[in-house]
Amino acid sequence: MRSTESLGSSHGRRLLRGVLDDGREVFAKTGTASEMFASEAAGLRWLGEAIAVPEVIEVGPDRLVLSWVREEAPSAAAAERFGRSLARLHRAGAAGFGAPWPGFIAELPMDNSPAADWPSFYASRRVLPFARQAGLPSSDLALVERAVERFAAVAGPAEPPARIHGDLWSGNVLWSQGSAVLVDPAAHGGHRETDLAMLALFGLPYLDRVLGAYHEEFPPAEGWRERVPLHQLHPLLVHVVLFGGSYRDGLMNAVRRVLAL
């Protein structure tokens, strides 16, 4: 690189803005050798077949270099374009529930090995492993396990695997060139309602416009709004594992809402 500028760090990775010898601006993550760099690169390339993502310029055991995304203020029109693009991403589909690369969310490993259906994938690959890492009181863990037992009954109509981002909170949606560019994926074949629920978890500018355009392009199954807490169980558990008990109340509220479905 011709020059670099530190952007701080995140989840144990150093973040850099750089300029290559050929003048291109890039964003780089560096850190201890880990499969998570290759995992993120694989997910970006896969998502990039159907939606805007940064270009993967280089990936190695200890680094990932991406094209720089020039951000701009969000707008209603950009949100609507993003909603339609997200629908097309989900319709692009996946070979199965899971992915052929190791999964990560932040620095936490996730099992991406396939499962026969979404409720069993979500239970065995996402919710239960993180519930057992979260240090929950035994009574809370028992409630999570009761909710897991209801997954097949409350998951709604069966759908084929969708191509999903997997960690679609507002910080991973960069507004650029009149739409959105997605970053930091935990990409896999999953349920499309997972991405919609994650957008709602921490809020997104013009979310109503995103969802309206999405619905016009690819309407979710009836009752999807009632199932939002089901799809928020995993990200809430991730936050308990990463950041501790401040997210416990939100998690247990979602658990109780799943039990009430």
Coordinates of C-alpha atoms in Angstrom, one line a residue:
M1 CA 0.0 0.0 0.0
R2 CA 1.1 3.6 -0.7
S3 CA -0.4 4.8 2.6
T4 CA -2.6 3.6 5.5
E5 CA -4.8 5.3 8.1
S6 CA -5.9 3.5 11.3
L7 CA -9.6 3.3 11.8
G8 CA -9.3 1.6 15.2
S9 CA -10.2 -2.0 15.9
S10 CA -13.2 -4.2 16.2
H11 CA -13.6 -7.7 17.6
G12 CA -9.8 -8.1 17.9
R13 CA -9.1 -7.0 14.3
R14 CA -7.2 -3.9 13.3
L15 CA -9.1 -1.7 10.8
L16 CA -7.3 0.4 8.2
R17 CA -8.1 2.7 5.3
G18 CA -5.4 2.5 2.6
V19 CA -4.4 3.6 -0.8
L20 CA -2.9 1.0 -3.1
D21 CA 0.1 1.7 -5.4
D22 CA -2.4 2.0 -8.3
G23 CA -4.4 4.7 -6.5
R24 CA -7.4 2.6 -5.4
E25 CA -8.8 3.2 -2.0
V26 CA -9.3 0.1 0.2
F27 CA -10.5 -1.0 3.5
A28 CA -8.4 -3.7 5.3
K29 CA -8.9 -5.9 8.4
T30 CA -5.8 -7.5 9.9
G31 CA -5.2 -9.7 12.9
T32 CA -4.1 -13.0 14.2
A33 CA -4.4 -15.8 11.6
S34 CA -8.0 -17.1 11.5
E35 CA -10.4 -18.7 9.2
M36 CA -12.8 -15.8 9.7
F37 CA -11.0 -13.7 7.0
A38 CA -11.6 -16.4 4.3
S39 CA -15.1 -17.0 5.7
E40 CA -16.0 -13.3 5.2
A41 CA -14.5 -13.2 1.8
A42 CA -16.4 -16.3 0.7
G43 CA -19.6 -14.8 2.0
L44 CA -19.1 -11.5 0.3
R45 CA -18.3 -13.2 -3.1
W46 CA -21.5 -15.3 -2.8
L47 CA -23.7 -12.4 -1.8
G48 CA -22.1 -10.3 -4.5
E49 CA -23.6 -12.6 -7.1
A50 CA -27.0 -11.0 -6.3
I51 CA -26.5 -7.7 -4.3
A52 CA -23.9 -4.9 -4.0
V53 CA -21.0 -5.7 -1.7
P54 CA -17.4 -4.5 -1.6
E55 CA -15.0 -6.2 -4.0
V56 CA -12.6 -8.7 -2.3
I57 CA -9.2 -7.5 -3.4
E58 CA -7.0 -9.8 -1.3
V59 CA -7.6 -12.4 1.5
G60 CA -5.0 -14.2 3.6
P61 CA -4.8 -16.0 6.9
D62 CA -4.3 -12.7 8.7
R63 CA -6.0 -10.1 6.5
L64 CA -8.8 -9.1 4.3
V65 CA -8.6 -6.2 1.8
L66 CA -11.8 -4.8 0.3
S67 CA -12.7 -2.0 -2.1
W68 CA -13.5 1.2 -0.2
V69 CA -17.2 2.1 0.0
R70 CA -17.9 5.9 -0.3
E71 CA -20.8 6.4 2.0
E72 CA -23.6 9.0 1.7
A73 CA -26.7 9.9 3.7
P74 CA -29.6 7.5 3.4
S75 CA -32.8 8.5 1.6
A76 CA -36.3 7.1 1.1
A77 CA -35.5 6.3 -2.5
A78 CA -32.2 4.4 -1.6
A79 CA -34.1 2.5 1.0
E80 CA -36.7 1.3 -1.5
R81 CA -33.9 0.2 -3.9
F82 CA -32.3 -1.7 -1.1
G83 CA -35.6 -3.4 -0.2
R84 CA -35.9 -4.6 -3.8
S85 CA -32.3 -5.7 -3.9
L86 CA -32.6 -7.6 -0.6
A87 CA -35.7 -9.4 -2.0
R88 CA -33.7 -10.4 -5.1
L89 CA -30.8 -11.6 -2.9
H90 CA -33.1 -13.9 -0.9
R91 CA -34.7 -15.2 -4.1
A92 CA -31.3 -16.2 -5.4
G93 CA -31.4 -19.1 -3.0
A94 CA -28.9 -21.5 -1.7
A95 CA -28.0 -25.2 -2.1
G96 CA -29.2 -25.9 1.4
F97 CA -29.5 -24.6 5.0
G98 CA -25.9 -23.9 5.9
A99 CA -22.8 -23.0 3.8
P100 CA -19.6 -24.8 2.5
W101 CA -17.3 -22.5 4.5
P102 CA -16.8 -22.1 8.3
G103 CA -19.2 -19.6 9.8
F104 CA -18.3 -16.6 12.0
I105 CA -20.3 -13.8 13.6
A106 CA -18.0 -11.2 14.9
E107 CA -15.1 -13.4 16.2
L108 CA -17.4 -16.2 17.3
P109 CA -17.3 -19.4 15.2
M110 CA -20.6 -20.8 13.9
D111 CA -21.4 -24.3 12.6
N112 CA -22.4 -24.0 8.9
S113 CA -22.8 -27.7 8.3
P114 CA -26.1 -28.5 6.5
A115 CA -29.3 -29.6 8.1
A116 CA -32.4 -31.0 6.5
D117 CA -34.8 -28.1 7.4
W118 CA -34.6 -24.6 8.8
P119 CA -36.0 -25.2 12.3
S120 CA -33.5 -28.0 12.9
F121 CA -30.6 -25.9 11.4
Y122 CA -31.6 -22.9 13.5
A123 CA -31.9 -24.9 16.7
S124 CA -28.8 -27.0 16.4
R125 CA -26.4 -24.7 14.6
R126 CA -27.4 -21.3 15.9
V127 CA -29.6 -21.0 19.1
L128 CA -28.5 -24.0 21.3
P129 CA -24.7 -23.6 20.8
F130 CA -24.8 -19.9 21.8
A131 CA -27.3 -20.5 24.6
R132 CA -24.8 -22.9 26.1
Q133 CA -22.0 -20.3 25.8
A134 CA -24.0 -17.4 27.2
G135 CA -23.6 -18.2 30.9
L136 CA -27.4 -18.0 31.5
P137 CA -29.0 -19.0 34.8
S138 CA -30.3 -22.6 34.6
S139 CA -33.9 -21.3 34.7
D140 CA -33.3 -19.1 31.7
L141 CA -31.5 -21.8 29.8
A142 CA -34.5 -24.1 30.4
L143 CA -36.8 -21.6 28.9
V144 CA -34.6 -21.2 25.8
E145 CA -34.6 -25.0 25.4
R146 CA -38.4 -25.0 25.7
A147 CA -38.6 -22.4 23.0
V148 CA -36.3 -24.4 20.8
E149 CA -38.7 -27.4 21.1
R150 CA -41.4 -25.2 19.5
F151 CA -39.4 -24.1 16.5
A152 CA -41.0 -26.6 14.1
A153 CA -44.5 -25.6 15.2
V154 CA -44.0 -21.8 15.1
A155 CA -41.6 -21.3 12.1
G156 CA -44.4 -20.7 9.6
P157 CA -44.7 -22.2 6.2
A158 CA -41.7 -24.1 5.0
E159 CA -39.6 -22.2 2.5
P160 CA -36.6 -23.2 0.4
P161 CA -33.2 -21.9 1.6
A162 CA -32.7 -18.2 1.0
R163 CA -29.4 -16.6 0.4
I164 CA -29.1 -14.4 3.5
H165 CA -26.5 -12.0 4.9
G166 CA -27.0 -13.4 8.4
D167 CA -25.9 -10.4 10.5
L168 CA -27.9 -7.6 8.9
W169 CA -28.0 -4.9 11.5
S170 CA -27.8 -1.3 10.5
G171 CA -24.0 -1.0 10.9
N172 CA -23.6 -3.6 8.2
V173 CA -25.7 -1.6 5.7
L174 CA -23.6 1.2 4.1
W175 CA -25.6 3.7 2.0
S176 CA -23.8 4.4 -1.2
Q177 CA -24.6 5.3 -4.8
G178 CA -28.3 5.6 -4.2
S179 CA -28.8 2.3 -2.6
A180 CA -27.0 0.1 0.0
V181 CA -23.8 -2.0 0.1
L182 CA -23.7 -4.9 2.5
V183 CA -20.6 -5.6 4.6
D184 CA -19.5 -8.0 7.4
P185 CA -21.7 -10.9 6.5
A186 CA -22.3 -14.2 8.3
A187 CA -23.7 -15.4 5.0
H188 CA -25.4 -18.8 4.6
G189 CA -28.4 -20.5 3.3
G190 CA -31.1 -19.7 5.9
H191 CA -34.5 -18.2 6.3
R192 CA -35.2 -14.9 4.7
E193 CA -37.1 -13.7 7.8
T194 CA -33.8 -13.8 9.7
D195 CA -32.5 -10.8 7.7
L196 CA -35.8 -8.9 8.1
A197 CA -35.8 -9.5 11.9
M198 CA -32.2 -8.4 12.2
L199 CA -32.9 -5.1 10.4
A200 CA -35.7 -4.5 13.0
L201 CA -33.6 -5.4 16.0
F202 CA -31.5 -2.2 16.2
G203 CA -33.4 -0.1 13.7
L204 CA -32.5 1.2 10.2
P205 CA -33.2 4.5 8.5
Y206 CA -36.4 4.3 6.4
L207 CA -37.0 0.7 7.5
D208 CA -40.7 1.1 6.5
R209 CA -39.6 1.9 3.0
V210 CA -37.2 -1.0 2.8
L211 CA -39.9 -3.4 4.0
G212 CA -42.5 -1.9 1.7
A213 CA -40.4 -2.4 -1.4
Y214 CA -39.3 -5.8 -0.2
H215 CA -43.0 -6.8 0.1
E216 CA -43.8 -5.6 -3.4
E217 CA -40.9 -7.7 -4.8
F218 CA -41.1 -10.9 -2.6
P219 CA -43.9 -10.9 0.0
P220 CA -43.1 -12.7 3.2
A221 CA -45.4 -15.4 4.4
E222 CA -48.4 -14.4 6.4
G223 CA -47.6 -13.9 10.1
W224 CA -43.9 -13.0 9.6
R225 CA -44.1 -10.0 11.9
E226 CA -45.2 -12.2 14.8
R227 CA -42.2 -14.5 14.1
V228 CA -39.7 -11.7 14.4
P229 CA -38.8 -12.7 18.0
L230 CA -38.0 -16.2 16.9
H231 CA -35.4 -14.9 14.4
Q232 CA -34.0 -12.5 16.9
L233 CA -33.1 -15.2 19.4
H234 CA -29.8 -16.0 17.8
P235 CA -28.5 -12.4 17.5
L236 CA -29.6 -11.6 21.0
L237 CA -27.7 -14.7 22.3
V238 CA -24.6 -13.5 20.3
H239 CA -24.8 -10.2 22.1
V240 CA -25.1 -11.9 25.5
V241 CA -22.0 -14.0 24.7
L242 CA -20.1 -11.0 23.5
F243 CA -21.2 -8.2 25.8
G244 CA -22.8 -9.9 28.9
G245 CA -26.0 -9.6 30.8
S246 CA -27.1 -6.2 29.6
Y247 CA -28.8 -8.0 26.7
R248 CA -30.3 -10.8 28.9
D249 CA -33.7 -9.0 29.4
G250 CA -34.1 -8.5 25.7
L251 CA -33.3 -12.1 25.1
M252 CA -35.7 -13.5 27.6
N253 CA -38.4 -11.2 26.4
A254 CA -38.0 -12.7 22.9
V255 CA -38.0 -16.2 24.4
R256 CA -41.3 -15.6 26.2
R257 CA -42.8 -14.2 23.0
V258 CA -41.7 -17.3 21.1
L259 CA -43.3 -19.5 23.8
A260 CA -46.5 -17.5 23.4
L261 CA -46.8 -18.1 19.6

